[in-house]
CSV table of C-alpha atoms in Angstrom, one decimal:
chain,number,residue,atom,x,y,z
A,1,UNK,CA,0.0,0.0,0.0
A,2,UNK,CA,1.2,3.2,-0.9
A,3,UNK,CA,2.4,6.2,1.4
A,4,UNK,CA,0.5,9.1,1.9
A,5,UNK,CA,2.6,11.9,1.6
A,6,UNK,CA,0.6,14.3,3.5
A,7,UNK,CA,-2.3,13.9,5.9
A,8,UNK,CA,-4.9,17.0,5.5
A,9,UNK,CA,-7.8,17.8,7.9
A,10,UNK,CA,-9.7,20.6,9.5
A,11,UNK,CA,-8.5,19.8,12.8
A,12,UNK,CA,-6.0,21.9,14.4
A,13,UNK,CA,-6.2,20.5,17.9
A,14,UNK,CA,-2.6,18.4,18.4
A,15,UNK,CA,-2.6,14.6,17.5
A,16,UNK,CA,-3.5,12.3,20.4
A,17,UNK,CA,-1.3,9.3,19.3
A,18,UNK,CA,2.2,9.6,20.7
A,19,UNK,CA,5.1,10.8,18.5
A,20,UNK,CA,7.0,13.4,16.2
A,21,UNK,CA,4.9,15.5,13.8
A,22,UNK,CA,5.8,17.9,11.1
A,23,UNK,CA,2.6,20.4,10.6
A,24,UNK,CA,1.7,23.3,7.8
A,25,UNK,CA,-1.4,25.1,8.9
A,26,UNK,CA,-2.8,27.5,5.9
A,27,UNK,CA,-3.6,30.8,7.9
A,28,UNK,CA,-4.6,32.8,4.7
A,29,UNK,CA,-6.7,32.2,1.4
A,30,UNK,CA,-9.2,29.8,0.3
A,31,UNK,CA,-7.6,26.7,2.4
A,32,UNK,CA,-6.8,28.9,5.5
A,33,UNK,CA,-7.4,26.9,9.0
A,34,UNK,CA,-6.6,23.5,7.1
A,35,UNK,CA,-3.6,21.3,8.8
A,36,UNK,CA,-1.5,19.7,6.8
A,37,UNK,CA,0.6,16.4,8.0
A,38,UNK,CA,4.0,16.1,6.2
A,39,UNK,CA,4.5,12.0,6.2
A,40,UNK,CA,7.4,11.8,3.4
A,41,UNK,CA,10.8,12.6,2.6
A,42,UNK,CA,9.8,14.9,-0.1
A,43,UNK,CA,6.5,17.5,-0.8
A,44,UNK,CA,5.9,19.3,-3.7
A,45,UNK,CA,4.1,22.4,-3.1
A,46,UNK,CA,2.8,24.9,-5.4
A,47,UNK,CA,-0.3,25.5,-7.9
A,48,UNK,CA,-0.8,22.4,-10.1
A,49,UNK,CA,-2.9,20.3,-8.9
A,50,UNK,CA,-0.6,17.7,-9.7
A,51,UNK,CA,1.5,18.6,-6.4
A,52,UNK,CA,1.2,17.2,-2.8
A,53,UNK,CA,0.1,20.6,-0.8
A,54,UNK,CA,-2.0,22.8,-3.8
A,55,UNK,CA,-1.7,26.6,-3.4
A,56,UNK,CA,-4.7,28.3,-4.3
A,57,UNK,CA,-2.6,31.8,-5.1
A,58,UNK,CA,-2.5,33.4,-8.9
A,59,UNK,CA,1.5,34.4,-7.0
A,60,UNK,CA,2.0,30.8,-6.9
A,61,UNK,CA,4.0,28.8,-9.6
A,62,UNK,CA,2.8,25.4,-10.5
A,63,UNK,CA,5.8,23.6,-8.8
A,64,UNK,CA,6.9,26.9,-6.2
A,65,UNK,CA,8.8,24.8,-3.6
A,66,UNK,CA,9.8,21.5,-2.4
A,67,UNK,CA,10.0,20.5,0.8
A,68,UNK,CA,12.7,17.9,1.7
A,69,UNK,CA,13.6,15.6,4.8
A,70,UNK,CA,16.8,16.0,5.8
A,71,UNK,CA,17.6,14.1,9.3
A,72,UNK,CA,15.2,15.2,11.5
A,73,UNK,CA,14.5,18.7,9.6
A,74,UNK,CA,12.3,19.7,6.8
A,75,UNK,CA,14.7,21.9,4.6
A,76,UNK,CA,12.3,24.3,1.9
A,77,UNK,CA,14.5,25.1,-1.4
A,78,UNK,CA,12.4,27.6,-3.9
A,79,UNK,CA,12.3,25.6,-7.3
A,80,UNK,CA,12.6,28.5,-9.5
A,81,UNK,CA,9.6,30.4,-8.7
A,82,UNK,CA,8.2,33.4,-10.5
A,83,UNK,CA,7.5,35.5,-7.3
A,84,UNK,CA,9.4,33.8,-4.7
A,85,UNK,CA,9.3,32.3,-1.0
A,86,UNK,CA,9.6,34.5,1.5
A,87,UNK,CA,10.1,33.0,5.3
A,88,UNK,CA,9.5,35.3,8.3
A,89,UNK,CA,9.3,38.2,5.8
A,90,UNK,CA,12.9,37.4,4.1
A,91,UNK,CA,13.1,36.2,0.6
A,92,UNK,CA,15.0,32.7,0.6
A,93,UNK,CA,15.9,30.4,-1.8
A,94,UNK,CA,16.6,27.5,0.7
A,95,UNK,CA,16.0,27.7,4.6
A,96,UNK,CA,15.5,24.8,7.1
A,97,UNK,CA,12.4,25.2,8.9
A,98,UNK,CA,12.4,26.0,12.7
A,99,UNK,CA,9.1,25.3,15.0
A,100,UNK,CA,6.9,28.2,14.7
A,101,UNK,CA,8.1,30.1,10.9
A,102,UNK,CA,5.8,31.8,8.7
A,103,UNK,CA,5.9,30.4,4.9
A,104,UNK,CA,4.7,33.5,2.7
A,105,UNK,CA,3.1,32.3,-1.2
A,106,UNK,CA,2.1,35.4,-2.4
A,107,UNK,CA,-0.9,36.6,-0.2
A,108,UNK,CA,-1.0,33.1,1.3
A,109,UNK,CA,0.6,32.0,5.0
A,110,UNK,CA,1.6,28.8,6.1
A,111,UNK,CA,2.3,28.1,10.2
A,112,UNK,CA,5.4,25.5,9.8
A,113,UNK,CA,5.1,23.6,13.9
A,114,UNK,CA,6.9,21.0,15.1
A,115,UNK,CA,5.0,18.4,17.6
A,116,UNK,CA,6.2,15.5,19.7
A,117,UNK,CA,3.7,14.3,21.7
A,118,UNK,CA,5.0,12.1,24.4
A,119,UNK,CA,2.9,8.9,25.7
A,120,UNK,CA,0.8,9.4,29.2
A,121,UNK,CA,3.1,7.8,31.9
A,122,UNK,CA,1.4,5.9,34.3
A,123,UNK,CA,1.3,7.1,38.2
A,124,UNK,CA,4.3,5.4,40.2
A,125,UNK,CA,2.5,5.3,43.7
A,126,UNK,CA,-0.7,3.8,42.9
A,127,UNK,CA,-0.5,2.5,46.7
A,128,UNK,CA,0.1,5.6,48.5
A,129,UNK,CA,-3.1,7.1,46.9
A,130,UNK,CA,-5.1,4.1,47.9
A,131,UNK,CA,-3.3,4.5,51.8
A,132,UNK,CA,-4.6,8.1,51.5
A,133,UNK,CA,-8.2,7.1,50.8
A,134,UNK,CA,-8.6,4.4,53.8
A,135,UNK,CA,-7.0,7.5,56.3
A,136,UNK,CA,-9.9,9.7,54.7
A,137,UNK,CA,-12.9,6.7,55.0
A,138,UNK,CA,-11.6,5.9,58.6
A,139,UNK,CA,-12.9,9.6,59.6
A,140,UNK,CA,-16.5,8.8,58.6
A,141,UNK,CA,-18.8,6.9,61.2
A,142,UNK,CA,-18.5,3.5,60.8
A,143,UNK,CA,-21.1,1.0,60.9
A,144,UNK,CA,-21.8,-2.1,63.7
A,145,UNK,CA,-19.7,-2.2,66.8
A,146,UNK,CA,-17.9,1.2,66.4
A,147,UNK,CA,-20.9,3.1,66.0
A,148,UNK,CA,-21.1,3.9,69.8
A,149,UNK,CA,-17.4,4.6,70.0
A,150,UNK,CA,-18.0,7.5,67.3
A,151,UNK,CA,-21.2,8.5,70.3
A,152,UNK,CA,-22.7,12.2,69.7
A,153,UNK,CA,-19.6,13.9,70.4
A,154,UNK,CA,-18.1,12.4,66.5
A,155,UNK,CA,-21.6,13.9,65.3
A,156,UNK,CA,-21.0,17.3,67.1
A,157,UNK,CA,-17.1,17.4,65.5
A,158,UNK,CA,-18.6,16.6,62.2
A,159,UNK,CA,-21.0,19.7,62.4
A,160,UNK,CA,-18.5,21.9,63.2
A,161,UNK,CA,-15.9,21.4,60.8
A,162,UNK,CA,-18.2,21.6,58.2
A,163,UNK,CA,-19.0,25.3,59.6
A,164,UNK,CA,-15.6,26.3,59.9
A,165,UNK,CA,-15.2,25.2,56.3
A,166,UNK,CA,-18.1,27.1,54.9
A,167,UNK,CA,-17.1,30.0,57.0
A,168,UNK,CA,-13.0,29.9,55.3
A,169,UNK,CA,-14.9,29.2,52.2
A,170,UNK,CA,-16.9,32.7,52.4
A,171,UNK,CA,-13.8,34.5,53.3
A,172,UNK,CA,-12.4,33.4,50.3
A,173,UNK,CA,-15.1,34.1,48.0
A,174,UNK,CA,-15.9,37.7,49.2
A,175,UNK,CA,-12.4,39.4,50.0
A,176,UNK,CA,-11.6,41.7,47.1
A,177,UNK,CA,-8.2,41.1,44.5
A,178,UNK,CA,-5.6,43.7,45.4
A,179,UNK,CA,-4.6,46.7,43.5
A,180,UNK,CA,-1.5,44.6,42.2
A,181,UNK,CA,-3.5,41.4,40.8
A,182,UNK,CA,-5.3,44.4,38.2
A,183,UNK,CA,-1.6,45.0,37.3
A,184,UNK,CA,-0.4,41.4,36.6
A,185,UNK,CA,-3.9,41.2,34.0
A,186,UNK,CA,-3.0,43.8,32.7
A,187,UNK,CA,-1.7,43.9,28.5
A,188,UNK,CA,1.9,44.1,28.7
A,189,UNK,CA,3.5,47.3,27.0
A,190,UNK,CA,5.8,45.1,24.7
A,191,UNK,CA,2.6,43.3,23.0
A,192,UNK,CA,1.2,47.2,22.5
A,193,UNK,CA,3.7,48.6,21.4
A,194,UNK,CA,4.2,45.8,18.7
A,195,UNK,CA,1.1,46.5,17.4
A,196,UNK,CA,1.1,49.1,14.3
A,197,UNK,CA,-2.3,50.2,14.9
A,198,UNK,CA,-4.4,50.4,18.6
A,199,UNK,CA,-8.2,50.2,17.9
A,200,UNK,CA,-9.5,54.1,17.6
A,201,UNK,CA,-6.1,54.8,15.4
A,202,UNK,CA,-6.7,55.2,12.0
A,203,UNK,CA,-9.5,52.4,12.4
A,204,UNK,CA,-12.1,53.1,9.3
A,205,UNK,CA,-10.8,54.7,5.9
A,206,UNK,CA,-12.0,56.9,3.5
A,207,UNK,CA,-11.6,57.2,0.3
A,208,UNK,CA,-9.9,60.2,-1.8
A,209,UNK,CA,-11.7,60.0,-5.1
A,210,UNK,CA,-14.9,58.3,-6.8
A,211,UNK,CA,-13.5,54.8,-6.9
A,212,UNK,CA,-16.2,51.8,-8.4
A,213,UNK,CA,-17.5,48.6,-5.8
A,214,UNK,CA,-14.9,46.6,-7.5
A,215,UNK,CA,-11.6,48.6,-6.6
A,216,UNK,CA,-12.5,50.0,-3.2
A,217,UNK,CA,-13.3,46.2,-1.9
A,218,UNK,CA,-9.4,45.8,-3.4
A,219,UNK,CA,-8.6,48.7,-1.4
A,220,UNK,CA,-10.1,47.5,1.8
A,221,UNK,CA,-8.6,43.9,1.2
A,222,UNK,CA,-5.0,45.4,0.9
A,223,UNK,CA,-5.5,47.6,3.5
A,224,UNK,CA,-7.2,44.9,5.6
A,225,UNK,CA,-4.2,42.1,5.1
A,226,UNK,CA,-1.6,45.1,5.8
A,227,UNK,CA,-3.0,45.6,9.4
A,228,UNK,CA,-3.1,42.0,9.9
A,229,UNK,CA,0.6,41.6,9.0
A,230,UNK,CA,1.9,44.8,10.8
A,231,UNK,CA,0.0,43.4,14.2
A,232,UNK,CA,1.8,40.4,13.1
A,233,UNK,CA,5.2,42.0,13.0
A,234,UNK,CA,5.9,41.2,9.5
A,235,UNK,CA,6.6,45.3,8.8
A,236,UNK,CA,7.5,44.5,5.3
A,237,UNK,CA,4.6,42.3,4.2
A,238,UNK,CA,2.6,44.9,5.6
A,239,UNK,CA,4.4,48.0,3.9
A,240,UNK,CA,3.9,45.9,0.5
A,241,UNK,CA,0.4,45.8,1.0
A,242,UNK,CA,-0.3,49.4,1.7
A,243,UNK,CA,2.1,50.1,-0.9
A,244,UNK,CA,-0.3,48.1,-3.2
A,245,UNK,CA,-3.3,50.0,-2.1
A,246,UNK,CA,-1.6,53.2,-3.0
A,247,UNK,CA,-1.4,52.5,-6.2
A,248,UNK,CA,-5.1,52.5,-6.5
A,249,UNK,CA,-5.9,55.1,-4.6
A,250,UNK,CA,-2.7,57.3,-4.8
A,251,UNK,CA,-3.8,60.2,-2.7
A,252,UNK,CA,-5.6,58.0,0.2
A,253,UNK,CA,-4.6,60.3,3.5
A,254,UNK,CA,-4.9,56.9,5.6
A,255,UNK,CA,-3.4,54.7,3.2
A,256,UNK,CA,-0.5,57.8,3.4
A,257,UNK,CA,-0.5,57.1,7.5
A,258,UNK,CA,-0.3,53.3,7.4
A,259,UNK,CA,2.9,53.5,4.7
A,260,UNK,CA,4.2,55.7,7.4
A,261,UNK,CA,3.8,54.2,10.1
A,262,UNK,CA,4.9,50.6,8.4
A,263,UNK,CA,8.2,52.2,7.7
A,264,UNK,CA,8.8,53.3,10.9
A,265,UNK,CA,8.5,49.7,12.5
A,266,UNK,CA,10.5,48.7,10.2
A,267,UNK,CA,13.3,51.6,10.8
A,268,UNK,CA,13.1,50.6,14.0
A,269,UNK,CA,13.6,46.9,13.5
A,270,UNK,CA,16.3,47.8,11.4
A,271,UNK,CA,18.0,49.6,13.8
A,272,UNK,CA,17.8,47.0,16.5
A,273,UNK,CA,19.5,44.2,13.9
A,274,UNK,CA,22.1,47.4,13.1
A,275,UNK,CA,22.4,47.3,17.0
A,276,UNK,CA,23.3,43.3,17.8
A,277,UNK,CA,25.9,43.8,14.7
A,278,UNK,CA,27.7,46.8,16.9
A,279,UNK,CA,28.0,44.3,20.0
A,280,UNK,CA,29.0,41.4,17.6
A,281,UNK,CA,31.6,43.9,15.8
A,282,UNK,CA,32.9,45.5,19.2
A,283,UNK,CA,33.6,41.9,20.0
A,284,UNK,CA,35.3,41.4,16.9
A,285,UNK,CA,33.0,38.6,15.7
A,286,UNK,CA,32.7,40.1,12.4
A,287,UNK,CA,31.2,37.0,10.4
A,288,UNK,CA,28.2,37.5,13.0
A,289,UNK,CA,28.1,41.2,12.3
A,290,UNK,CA,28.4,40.3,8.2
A,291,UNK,CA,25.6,37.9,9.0
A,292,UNK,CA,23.4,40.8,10.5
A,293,UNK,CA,24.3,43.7,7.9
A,294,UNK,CA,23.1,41.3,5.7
A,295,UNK,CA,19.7,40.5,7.2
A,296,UNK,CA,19.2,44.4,7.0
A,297,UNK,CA,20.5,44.8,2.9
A,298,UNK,CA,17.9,41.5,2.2
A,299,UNK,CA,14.8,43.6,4.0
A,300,UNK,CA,15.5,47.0,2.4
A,301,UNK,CA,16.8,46.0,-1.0
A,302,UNK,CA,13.4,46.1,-2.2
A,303,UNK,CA,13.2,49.8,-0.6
A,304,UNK,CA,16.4,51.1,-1.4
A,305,UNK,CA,15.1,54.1,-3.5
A,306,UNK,CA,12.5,54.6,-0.7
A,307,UNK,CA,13.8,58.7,1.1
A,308,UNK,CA,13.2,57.3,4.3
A,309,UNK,CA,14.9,53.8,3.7
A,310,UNK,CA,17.8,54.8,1.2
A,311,UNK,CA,20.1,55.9,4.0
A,312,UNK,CA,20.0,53.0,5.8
A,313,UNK,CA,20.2,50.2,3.0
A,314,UNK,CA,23.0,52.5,2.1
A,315,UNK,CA,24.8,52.1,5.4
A,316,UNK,CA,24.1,48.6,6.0
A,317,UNK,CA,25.9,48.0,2.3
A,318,UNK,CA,29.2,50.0,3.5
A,319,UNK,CA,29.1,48.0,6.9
A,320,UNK,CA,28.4,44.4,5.1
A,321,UNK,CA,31.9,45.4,2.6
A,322,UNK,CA,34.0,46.2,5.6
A,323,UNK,CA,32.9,43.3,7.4
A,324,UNK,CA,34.0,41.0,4.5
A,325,UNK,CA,37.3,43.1,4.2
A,326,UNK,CA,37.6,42.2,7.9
A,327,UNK,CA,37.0,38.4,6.8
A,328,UNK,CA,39.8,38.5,4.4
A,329,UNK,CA,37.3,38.6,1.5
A,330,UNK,CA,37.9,41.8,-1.5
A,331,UNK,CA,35.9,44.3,-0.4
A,332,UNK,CA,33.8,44.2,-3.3
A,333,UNK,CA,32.5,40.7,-2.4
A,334,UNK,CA,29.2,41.1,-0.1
A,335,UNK,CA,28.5,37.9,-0.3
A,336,UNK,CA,24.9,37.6,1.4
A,337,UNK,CA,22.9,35.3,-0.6
């Protein structure tokens, strides 16, 4: 009997059976919430319908991707695609897939997760729990000959420990949280500040000219995946989008605002990148540092004639050359693909 190569259902709740699992969830498009099982060496992925894991995305090439078992790792290599793969918001053309990475098609995401799930272990002092029990049954009034040992006095105990109970009970019920417990419940800063835009911020649009049905659902639906993706973090998926939505409505005052605000998340995540490079370079680990000025080259290149971007594509270029200069390469030789 053959093998199937991948195991699809609606069911994204984690296999009961014990072992390892290799999972694709579809979080976008037509398929989005279906699970995908990955149960062979190699799956094809892309738009024929010839190819194990269809992609149901006009970006998508008809063989876009393969991914391939290597050891325990899934390793995804781009076969030559049109449009590309893009991973975590970087373009690759090969990456080996960590739990918990984003696989970008076009407008359509795939959750990559790793699972191992590990068999119930049976309980190791099966006897002490039954010892426990027989302690708790001996408290209760027993029946025949011990009955007048327990008298009215075991009757009387009885009463009032279940009234000191329900009185502990109310005092637990009715004292009010502290000030601090609001605190702890509280949304932490880090999650709101990753957030491009807080409800009540830019939250409905309007439109700048007389635009048809058709085009201003387009509009919406850019816009729409844009905010997803900058809530997301992905700063670039999301500045593609609203770049997109421009272009149909050029002089859009919120479309305008969410370009802005896109790029500066993703000035800012530049400059944190630029900032691990420093420590890596002030520690003279410069093949780390040429690793990071590259990370920052790969998610501007695209930008690189964008005013408020130029500078620092520009700066991450002149820190990548020295870095291979430092490496003993010619200075001319980036090398970041």
């Amino acid at each position: 009997m053959a093998r199937i190569p991948v195991k699809v259902t609606k069911n994204i709740q984690p296999p009961i059976a014990a072992g390892k699992y290799h999972r694709l969830i579809c979080m976008t498009g037509k398929n989005k919430g279906t699970c995908y099982y990955i149960a062979d060496k190699r799956v094809l992925m892309g738009r024929s319908i010839k190819t194990d894991i269809q992609i149901y995305d006009n970006q998508a090439s008809r063989e876009h991707f393969e991914l391939a078992r290597v050891g325990e790792d899934y390793v995804l290599t781009d076969l030559g695609s049109q449009n590309g793969v893009f991973v975590n918001d970087f373009k690759v053309s090969q990456h080996k897939l960590k739990n918990g990475d984003k696989i970008i098609v076009g407008s359509t995401v795939y959750k990559y997760s790793f699972l191992e799930v590990v068999p119930d272990v049976p309980a190791l002092y099966e006897e002490d729990d039954d010892e426990e029990e027989e302690e708790v049954t001996d408290v209760k009034p027993r029946k025949g000959k011990n009955k007048k040992s327990n008298g009215k006095g075991g009757k009387k105990d009885n009463k009032k420990v279940l009234i000191l109970g329900g009185v502990l009970l109310a005092v637990f019920l009715f004292v009010p949280d502290e000030p601090g417990d609001k605190k702890k419940k509280a949304t932490p800063k880090s999650t709101q500040a990753n957030a491009l835009i807080d409800k009540g911020e830019k939250e409905e649009f309007t439109y700048s000219g007389d635009l048809d049905p058709a085009l201003r659902d387009k509009l919406e639906a850019y816009i729409h995946r844009g905010r997803r993706e900058a809530r997301e973090g992905n700063y670039i998926r999301a500045l593609e989008e609203f770049t997109l939505a421009r272009t149909l409505d050029p002089r859009n005052g919120s479309v305008a605002f969410y370009i802005n605000r896109a790029t500066q998340r993703l000035t800012e995540k530049v400059k944190e990148i630029n900032e691990q490079a420093f420590r890596f370079r002030s520690a003279k680990m410069y093949t780390a540092a040429h690793g990071k000025y590259c990370i920052v080259i790969k998610m501007l290149e695209q930008y690189k004639d964008n005013r408020d971007l130029q500078s620092r594509y520009e700066q991450a270029e002149a820190d990548a050359k020295e870095m291979s200069e430092k490496m003993g390469l010619e200075r001319n030789e980036v090398n970041c693909k």
